[in-house]
PDB file of C-alpha atoms in Angstrom:
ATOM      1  CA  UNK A 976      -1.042 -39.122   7.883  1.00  0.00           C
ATOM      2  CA  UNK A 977      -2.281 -42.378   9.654  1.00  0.00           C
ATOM      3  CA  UNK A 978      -5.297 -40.770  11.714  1.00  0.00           C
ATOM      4  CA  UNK A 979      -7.742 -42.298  14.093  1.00  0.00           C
ATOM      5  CA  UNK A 980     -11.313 -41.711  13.378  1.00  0.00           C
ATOM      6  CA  UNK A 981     -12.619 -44.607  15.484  1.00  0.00           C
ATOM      7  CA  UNK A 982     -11.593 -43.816  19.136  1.00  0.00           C
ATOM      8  CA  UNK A 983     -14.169 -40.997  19.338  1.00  0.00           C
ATOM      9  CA  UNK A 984     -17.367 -39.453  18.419  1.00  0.00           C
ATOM     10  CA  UNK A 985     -18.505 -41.835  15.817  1.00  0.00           C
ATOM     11  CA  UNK A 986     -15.977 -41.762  13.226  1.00  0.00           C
ATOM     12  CA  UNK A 987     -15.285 -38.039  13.715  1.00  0.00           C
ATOM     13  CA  UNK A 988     -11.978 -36.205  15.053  1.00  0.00           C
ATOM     14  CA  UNK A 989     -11.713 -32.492  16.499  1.00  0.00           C
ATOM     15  CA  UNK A 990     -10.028 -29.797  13.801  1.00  0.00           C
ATOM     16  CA  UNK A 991      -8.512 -27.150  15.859  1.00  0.00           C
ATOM     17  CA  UNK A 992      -8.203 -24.039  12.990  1.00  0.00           C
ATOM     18  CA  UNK A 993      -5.106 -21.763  14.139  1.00  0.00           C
ATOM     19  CA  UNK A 994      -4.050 -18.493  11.702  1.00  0.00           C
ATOM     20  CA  UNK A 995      -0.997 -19.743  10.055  1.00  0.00           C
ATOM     21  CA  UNK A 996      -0.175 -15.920  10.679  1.00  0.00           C
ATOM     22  CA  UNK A 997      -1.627 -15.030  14.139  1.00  0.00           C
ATOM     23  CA  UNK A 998      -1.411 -18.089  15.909  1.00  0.00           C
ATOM     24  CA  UNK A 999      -4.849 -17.161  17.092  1.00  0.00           C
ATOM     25  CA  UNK A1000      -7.189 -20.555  17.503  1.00  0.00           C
ATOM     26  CA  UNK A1001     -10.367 -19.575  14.695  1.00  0.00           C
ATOM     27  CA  UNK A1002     -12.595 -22.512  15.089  1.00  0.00           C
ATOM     28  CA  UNK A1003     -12.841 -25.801  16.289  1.00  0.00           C
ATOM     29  CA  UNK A1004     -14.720 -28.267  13.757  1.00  0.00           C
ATOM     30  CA  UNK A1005     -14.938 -32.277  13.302  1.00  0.00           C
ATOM     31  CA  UNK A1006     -13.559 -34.253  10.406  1.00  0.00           C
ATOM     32  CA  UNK A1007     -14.257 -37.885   9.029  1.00  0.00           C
ATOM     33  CA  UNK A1008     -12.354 -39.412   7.062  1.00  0.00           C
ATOM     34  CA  UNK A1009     -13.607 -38.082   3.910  1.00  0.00           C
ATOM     35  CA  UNK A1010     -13.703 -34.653   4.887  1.00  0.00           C
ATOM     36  CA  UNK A1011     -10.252 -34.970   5.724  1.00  0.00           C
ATOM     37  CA  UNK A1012      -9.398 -36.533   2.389  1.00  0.00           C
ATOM     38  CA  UNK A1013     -11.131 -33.447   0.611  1.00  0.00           C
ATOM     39  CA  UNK A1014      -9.538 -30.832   3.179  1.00  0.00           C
ATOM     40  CA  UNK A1015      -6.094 -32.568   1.566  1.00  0.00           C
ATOM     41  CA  UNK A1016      -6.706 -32.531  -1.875  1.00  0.00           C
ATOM     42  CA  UNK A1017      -8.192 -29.215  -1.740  1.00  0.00           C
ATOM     43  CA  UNK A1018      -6.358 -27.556   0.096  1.00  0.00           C
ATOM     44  CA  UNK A1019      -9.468 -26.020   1.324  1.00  0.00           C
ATOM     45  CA  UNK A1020     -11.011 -26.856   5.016  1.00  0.00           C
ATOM     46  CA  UNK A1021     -13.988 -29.248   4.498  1.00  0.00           C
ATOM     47  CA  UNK A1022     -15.808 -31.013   7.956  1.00  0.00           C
ATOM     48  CA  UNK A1023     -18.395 -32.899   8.865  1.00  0.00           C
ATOM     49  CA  UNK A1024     -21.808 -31.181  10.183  1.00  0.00           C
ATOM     50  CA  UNK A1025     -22.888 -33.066  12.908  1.00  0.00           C
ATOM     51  CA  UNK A1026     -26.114 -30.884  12.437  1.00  0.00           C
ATOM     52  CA  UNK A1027     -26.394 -31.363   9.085  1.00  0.00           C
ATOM     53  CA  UNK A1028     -25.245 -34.833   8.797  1.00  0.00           C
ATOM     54  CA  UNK A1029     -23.307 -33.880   5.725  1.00  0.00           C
ATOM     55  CA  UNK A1030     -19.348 -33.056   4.503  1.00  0.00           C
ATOM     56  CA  UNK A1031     -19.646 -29.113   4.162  1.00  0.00           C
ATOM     57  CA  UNK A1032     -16.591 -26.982   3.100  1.00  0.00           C
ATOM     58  CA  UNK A1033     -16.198 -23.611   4.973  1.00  0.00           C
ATOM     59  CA  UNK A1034     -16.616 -20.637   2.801  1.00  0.00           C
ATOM     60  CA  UNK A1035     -18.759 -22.778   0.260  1.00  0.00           C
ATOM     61  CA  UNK A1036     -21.472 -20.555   0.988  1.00  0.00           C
ATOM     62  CA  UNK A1037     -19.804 -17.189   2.358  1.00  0.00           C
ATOM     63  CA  UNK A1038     -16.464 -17.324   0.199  1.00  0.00           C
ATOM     64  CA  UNK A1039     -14.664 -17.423   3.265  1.00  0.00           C
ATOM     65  CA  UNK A1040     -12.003 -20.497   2.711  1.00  0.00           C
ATOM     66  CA  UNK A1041      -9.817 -21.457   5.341  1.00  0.00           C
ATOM     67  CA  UNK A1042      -6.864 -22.094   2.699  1.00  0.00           C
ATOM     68  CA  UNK A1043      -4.489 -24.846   4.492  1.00  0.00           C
ATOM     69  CA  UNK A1044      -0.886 -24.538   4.926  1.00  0.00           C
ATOM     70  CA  UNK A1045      -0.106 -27.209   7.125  1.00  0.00           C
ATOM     71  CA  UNK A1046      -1.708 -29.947   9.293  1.00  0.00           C
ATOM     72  CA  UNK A1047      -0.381 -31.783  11.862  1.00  0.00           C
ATOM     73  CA  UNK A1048      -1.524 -34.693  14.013  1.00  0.00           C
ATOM     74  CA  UNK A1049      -1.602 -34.837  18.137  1.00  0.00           C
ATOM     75  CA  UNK A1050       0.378 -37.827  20.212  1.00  0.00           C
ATOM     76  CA  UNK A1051      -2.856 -39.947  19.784  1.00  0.00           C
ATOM     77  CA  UNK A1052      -3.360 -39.448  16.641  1.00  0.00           C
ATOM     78  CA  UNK A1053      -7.008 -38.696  17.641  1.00  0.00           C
ATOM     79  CA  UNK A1054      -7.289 -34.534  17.023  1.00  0.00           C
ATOM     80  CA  UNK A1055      -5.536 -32.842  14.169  1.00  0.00           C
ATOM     81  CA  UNK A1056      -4.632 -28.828  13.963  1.00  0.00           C
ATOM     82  CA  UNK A1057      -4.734 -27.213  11.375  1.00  0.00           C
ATOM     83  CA  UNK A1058      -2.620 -24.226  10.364  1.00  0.00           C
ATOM     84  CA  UNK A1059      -4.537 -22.028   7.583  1.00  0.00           C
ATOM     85  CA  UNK A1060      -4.835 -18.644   6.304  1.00  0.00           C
ATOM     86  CA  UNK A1061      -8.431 -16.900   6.344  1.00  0.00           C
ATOM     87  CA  UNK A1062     -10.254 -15.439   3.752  1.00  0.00           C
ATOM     88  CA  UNK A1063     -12.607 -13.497   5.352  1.00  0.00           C
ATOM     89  CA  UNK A1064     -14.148 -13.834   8.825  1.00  0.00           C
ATOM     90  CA  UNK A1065     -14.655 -17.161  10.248  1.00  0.00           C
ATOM     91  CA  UNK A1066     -18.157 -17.148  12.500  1.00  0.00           C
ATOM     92  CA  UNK A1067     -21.185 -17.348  10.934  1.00  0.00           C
ATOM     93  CA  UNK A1068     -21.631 -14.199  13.593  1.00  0.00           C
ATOM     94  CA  UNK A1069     -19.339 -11.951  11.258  1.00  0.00           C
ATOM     95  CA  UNK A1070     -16.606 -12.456  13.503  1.00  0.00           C
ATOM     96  CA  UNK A1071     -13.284 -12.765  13.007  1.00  0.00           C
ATOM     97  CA  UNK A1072     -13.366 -16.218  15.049  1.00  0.00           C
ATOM     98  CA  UNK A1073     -15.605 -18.241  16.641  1.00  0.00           C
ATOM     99  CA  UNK A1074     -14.374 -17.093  20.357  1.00  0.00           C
ATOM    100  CA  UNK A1075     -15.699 -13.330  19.304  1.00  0.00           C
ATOM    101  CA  UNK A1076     -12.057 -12.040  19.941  1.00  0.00           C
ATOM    102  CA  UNK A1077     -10.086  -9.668  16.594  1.00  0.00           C
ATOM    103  CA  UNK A1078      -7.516 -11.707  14.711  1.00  0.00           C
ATOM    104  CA  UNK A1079      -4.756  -8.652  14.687  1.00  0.00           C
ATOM    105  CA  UNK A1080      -1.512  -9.141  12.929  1.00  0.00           C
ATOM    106  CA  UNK A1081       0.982  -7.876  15.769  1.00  0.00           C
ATOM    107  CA  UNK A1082       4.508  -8.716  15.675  1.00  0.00           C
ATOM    108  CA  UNK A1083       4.198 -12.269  14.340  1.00  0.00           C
ATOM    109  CA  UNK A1084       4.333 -10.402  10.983  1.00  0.00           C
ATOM    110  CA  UNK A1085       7.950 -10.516  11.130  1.00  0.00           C
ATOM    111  CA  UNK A1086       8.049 -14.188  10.836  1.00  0.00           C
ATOM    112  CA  UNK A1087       6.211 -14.025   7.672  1.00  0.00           C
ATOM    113  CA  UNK A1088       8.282 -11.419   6.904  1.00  0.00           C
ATOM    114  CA  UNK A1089      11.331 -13.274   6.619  1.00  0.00           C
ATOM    115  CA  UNK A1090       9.880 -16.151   5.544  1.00  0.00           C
ATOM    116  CA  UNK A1091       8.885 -13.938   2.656  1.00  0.00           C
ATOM    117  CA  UNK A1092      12.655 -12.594   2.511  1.00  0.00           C
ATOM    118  CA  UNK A1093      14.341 -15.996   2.718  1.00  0.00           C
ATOM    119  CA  UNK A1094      12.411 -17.156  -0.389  1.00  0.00           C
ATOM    120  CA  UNK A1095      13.066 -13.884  -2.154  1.00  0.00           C
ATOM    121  CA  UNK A1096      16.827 -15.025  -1.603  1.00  0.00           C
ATOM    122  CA  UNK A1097      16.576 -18.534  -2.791  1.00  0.00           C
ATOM    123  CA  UNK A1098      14.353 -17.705  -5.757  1.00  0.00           C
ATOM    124  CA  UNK A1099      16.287 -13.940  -6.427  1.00  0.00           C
ATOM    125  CA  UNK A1100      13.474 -12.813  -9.031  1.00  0.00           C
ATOM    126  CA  UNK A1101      14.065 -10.277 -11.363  1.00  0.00           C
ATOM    127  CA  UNK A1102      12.931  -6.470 -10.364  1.00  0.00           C
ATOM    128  CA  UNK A1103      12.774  -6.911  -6.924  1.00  0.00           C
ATOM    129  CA  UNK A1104      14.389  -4.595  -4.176  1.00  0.00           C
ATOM    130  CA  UNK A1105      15.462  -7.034  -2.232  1.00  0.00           C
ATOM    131  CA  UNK A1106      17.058  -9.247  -4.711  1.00  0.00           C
ATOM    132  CA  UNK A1107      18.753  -6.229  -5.580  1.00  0.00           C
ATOM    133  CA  UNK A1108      20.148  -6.202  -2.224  1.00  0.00           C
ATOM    134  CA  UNK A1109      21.312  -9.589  -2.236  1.00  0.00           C
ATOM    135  CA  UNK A1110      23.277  -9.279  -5.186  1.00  0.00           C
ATOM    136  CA  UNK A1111      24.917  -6.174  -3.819  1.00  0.00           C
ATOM    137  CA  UNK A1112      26.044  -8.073  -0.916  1.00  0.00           C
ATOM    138  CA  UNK A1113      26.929  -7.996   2.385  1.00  0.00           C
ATOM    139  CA  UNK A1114      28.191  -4.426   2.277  1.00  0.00           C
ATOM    140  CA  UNK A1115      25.588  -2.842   0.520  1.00  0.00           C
ATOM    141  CA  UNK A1116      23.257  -4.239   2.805  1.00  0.00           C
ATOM    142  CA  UNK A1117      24.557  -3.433   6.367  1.00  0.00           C
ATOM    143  CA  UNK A1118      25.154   0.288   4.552  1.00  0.00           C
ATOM    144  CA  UNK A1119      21.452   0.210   4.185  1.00  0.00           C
ATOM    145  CA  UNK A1120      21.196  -0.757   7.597  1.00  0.00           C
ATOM    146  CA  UNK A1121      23.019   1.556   9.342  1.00  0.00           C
ATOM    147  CA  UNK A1122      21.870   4.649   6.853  1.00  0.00           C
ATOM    148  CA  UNK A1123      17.996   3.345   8.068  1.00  0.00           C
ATOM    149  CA  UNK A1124      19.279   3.611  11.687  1.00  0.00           C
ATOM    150  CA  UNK A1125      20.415   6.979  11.241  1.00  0.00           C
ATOM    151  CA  UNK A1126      17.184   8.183   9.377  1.00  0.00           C
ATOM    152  CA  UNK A1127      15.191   6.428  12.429  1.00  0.00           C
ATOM    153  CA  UNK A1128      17.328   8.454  15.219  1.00  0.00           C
ATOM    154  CA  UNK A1129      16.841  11.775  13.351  1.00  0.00           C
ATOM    155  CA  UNK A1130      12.771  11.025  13.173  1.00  0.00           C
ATOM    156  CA  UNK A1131      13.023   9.976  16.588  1.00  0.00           C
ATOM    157  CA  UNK A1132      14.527  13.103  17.673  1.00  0.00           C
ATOM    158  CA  UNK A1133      13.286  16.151  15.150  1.00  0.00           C
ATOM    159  CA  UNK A1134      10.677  14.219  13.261  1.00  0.00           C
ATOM    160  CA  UNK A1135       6.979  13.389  13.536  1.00  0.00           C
ATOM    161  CA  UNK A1136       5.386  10.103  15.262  1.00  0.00           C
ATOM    162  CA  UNK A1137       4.498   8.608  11.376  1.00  0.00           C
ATOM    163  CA  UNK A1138       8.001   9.652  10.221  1.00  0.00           C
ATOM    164  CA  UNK A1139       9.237   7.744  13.562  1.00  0.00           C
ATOM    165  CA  UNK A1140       7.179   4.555  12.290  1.00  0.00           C
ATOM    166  CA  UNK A1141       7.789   4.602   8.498  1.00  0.00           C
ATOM    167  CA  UNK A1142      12.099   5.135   9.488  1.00  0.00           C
ATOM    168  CA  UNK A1143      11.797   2.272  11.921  1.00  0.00           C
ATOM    169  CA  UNK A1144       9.790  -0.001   9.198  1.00  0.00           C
ATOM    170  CA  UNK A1145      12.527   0.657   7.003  1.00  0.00           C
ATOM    171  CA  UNK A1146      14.987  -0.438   9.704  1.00  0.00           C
ATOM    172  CA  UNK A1147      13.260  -3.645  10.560  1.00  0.00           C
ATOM    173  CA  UNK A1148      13.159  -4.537   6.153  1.00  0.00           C
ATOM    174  CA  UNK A1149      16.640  -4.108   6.411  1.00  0.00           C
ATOM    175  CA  UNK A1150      17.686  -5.657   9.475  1.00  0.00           C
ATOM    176  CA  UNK A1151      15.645  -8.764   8.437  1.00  0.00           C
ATOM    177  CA  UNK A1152      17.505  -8.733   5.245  1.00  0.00           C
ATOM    178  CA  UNK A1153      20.968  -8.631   6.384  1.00  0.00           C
ATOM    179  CA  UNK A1154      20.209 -11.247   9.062  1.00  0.00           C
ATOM    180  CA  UNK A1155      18.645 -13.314   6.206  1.00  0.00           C
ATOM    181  CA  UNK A1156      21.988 -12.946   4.357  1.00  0.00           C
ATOM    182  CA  UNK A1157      23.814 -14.137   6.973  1.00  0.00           C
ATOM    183  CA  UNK A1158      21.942 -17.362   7.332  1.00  0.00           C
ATOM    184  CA  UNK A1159      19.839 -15.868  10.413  1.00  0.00           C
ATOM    185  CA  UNK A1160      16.462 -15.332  11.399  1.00  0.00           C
ATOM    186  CA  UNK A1161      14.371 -12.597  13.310  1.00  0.00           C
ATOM    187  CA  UNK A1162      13.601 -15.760  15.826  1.00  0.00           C
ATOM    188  CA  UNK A1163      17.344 -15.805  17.080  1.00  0.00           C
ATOM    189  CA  UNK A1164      17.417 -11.951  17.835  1.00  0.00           C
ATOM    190  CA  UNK A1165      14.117 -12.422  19.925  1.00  0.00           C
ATOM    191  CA  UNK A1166      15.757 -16.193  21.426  1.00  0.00           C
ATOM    192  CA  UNK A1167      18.764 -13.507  22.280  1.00  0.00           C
ATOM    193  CA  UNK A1168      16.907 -11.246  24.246  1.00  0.00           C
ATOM    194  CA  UNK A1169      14.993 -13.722  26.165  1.00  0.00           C
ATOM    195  CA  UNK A1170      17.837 -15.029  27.109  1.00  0.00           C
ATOM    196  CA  UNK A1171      18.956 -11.789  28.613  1.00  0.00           C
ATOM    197  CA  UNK A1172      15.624 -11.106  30.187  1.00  0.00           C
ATOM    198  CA  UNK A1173      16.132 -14.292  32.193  1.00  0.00           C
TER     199      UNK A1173
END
């Protein structure tokens, strides 16, 4: 990635950290060059302390990486983020981030989810449920479907509020599964209804 470190702050560019999984904004740190270069070949965040005048890796002390999945650049070129997954809390506060807010899984789970799914279905490993259910096919798996919507109604209406959740759970694995079979993603059901709330 052709970065520029010399249009600001002496050889140094902002790192915005963002939860691969959240989308919640962690930290912001500054890179160099060669802090980017180890955050790369790591695979592990590194910056540069502006404190400390030195190339520090976050969770070298704490054990609390910030494993990378994916960096991108802005327009400039100037300010990079960076999408990772934490291992622990991120503040030096305990905190979960640096803005003192929680970093809650809430429905952007289902994206992993079916990203989770999908490669189930392209790798199809052995002993899994869900490969099971792609080799069963299209049949077998709206059955599932509609026998997990049944067992949802019947929590819904004679059943108990955990029931209610663990029935709907089920209906969600499913649903993701058949959609995933069809070449379709959680995303489109959600573009769907936004469309309709419009």
């Amino acid at each position: 990635m052709d970065l520029n470190f010399d249009k600001l702050n002496n050889g140094l560019i902002p790192a915005i950290i963002q939860d691969d999984l959240t989308k919640n904004v962690l930290m912001l740190g500054f890179m160099n060059q060669e802090a980017y270069d180890i955050t790369v070949a790591t695979g592990k965040v590194t910056f540069y302390s502006r404190t400390r005048n030195r190339l520090w890796t976050k969770g070298e002390e704490s054990g609390h990486y910030l494993e990378v999945v994916n960096i991108t650049a802005d327009c400039d070129h100037d300010t990079i983020l960076i999408r990772a997954i934490p291992h622990g809390p991120v503040c030096h506060t305990g905190n979960a981030t640096c803005f003192c807010n929680e970093n809650i899984v809430g429905v952007e789970f289902l994206r992993y989810l079916q990203d989770f799914i999908e490669k189930r279905h392209n790798e199809m490993p052995e002993k899994s449920y869900t490969t099971s259910l792609f080799i069963e096919g299209i049949n077998k798996i709206s059955q599932k479907v509609g026998e997990e919507a049944v067992e949802t109604v019947i929590e819904a209406t004679n059943g108990t509020t955990n029931r209610l959740i663990y029935e709907g759970a089920d209906l969600l694995y499913h649903l993701i599964v058949l959609l995933t079979a069809k070449g379709l993603r959680i995303e489109d059901l959600a573009q769907e209804l936004q469309n309709r709330h419009k």
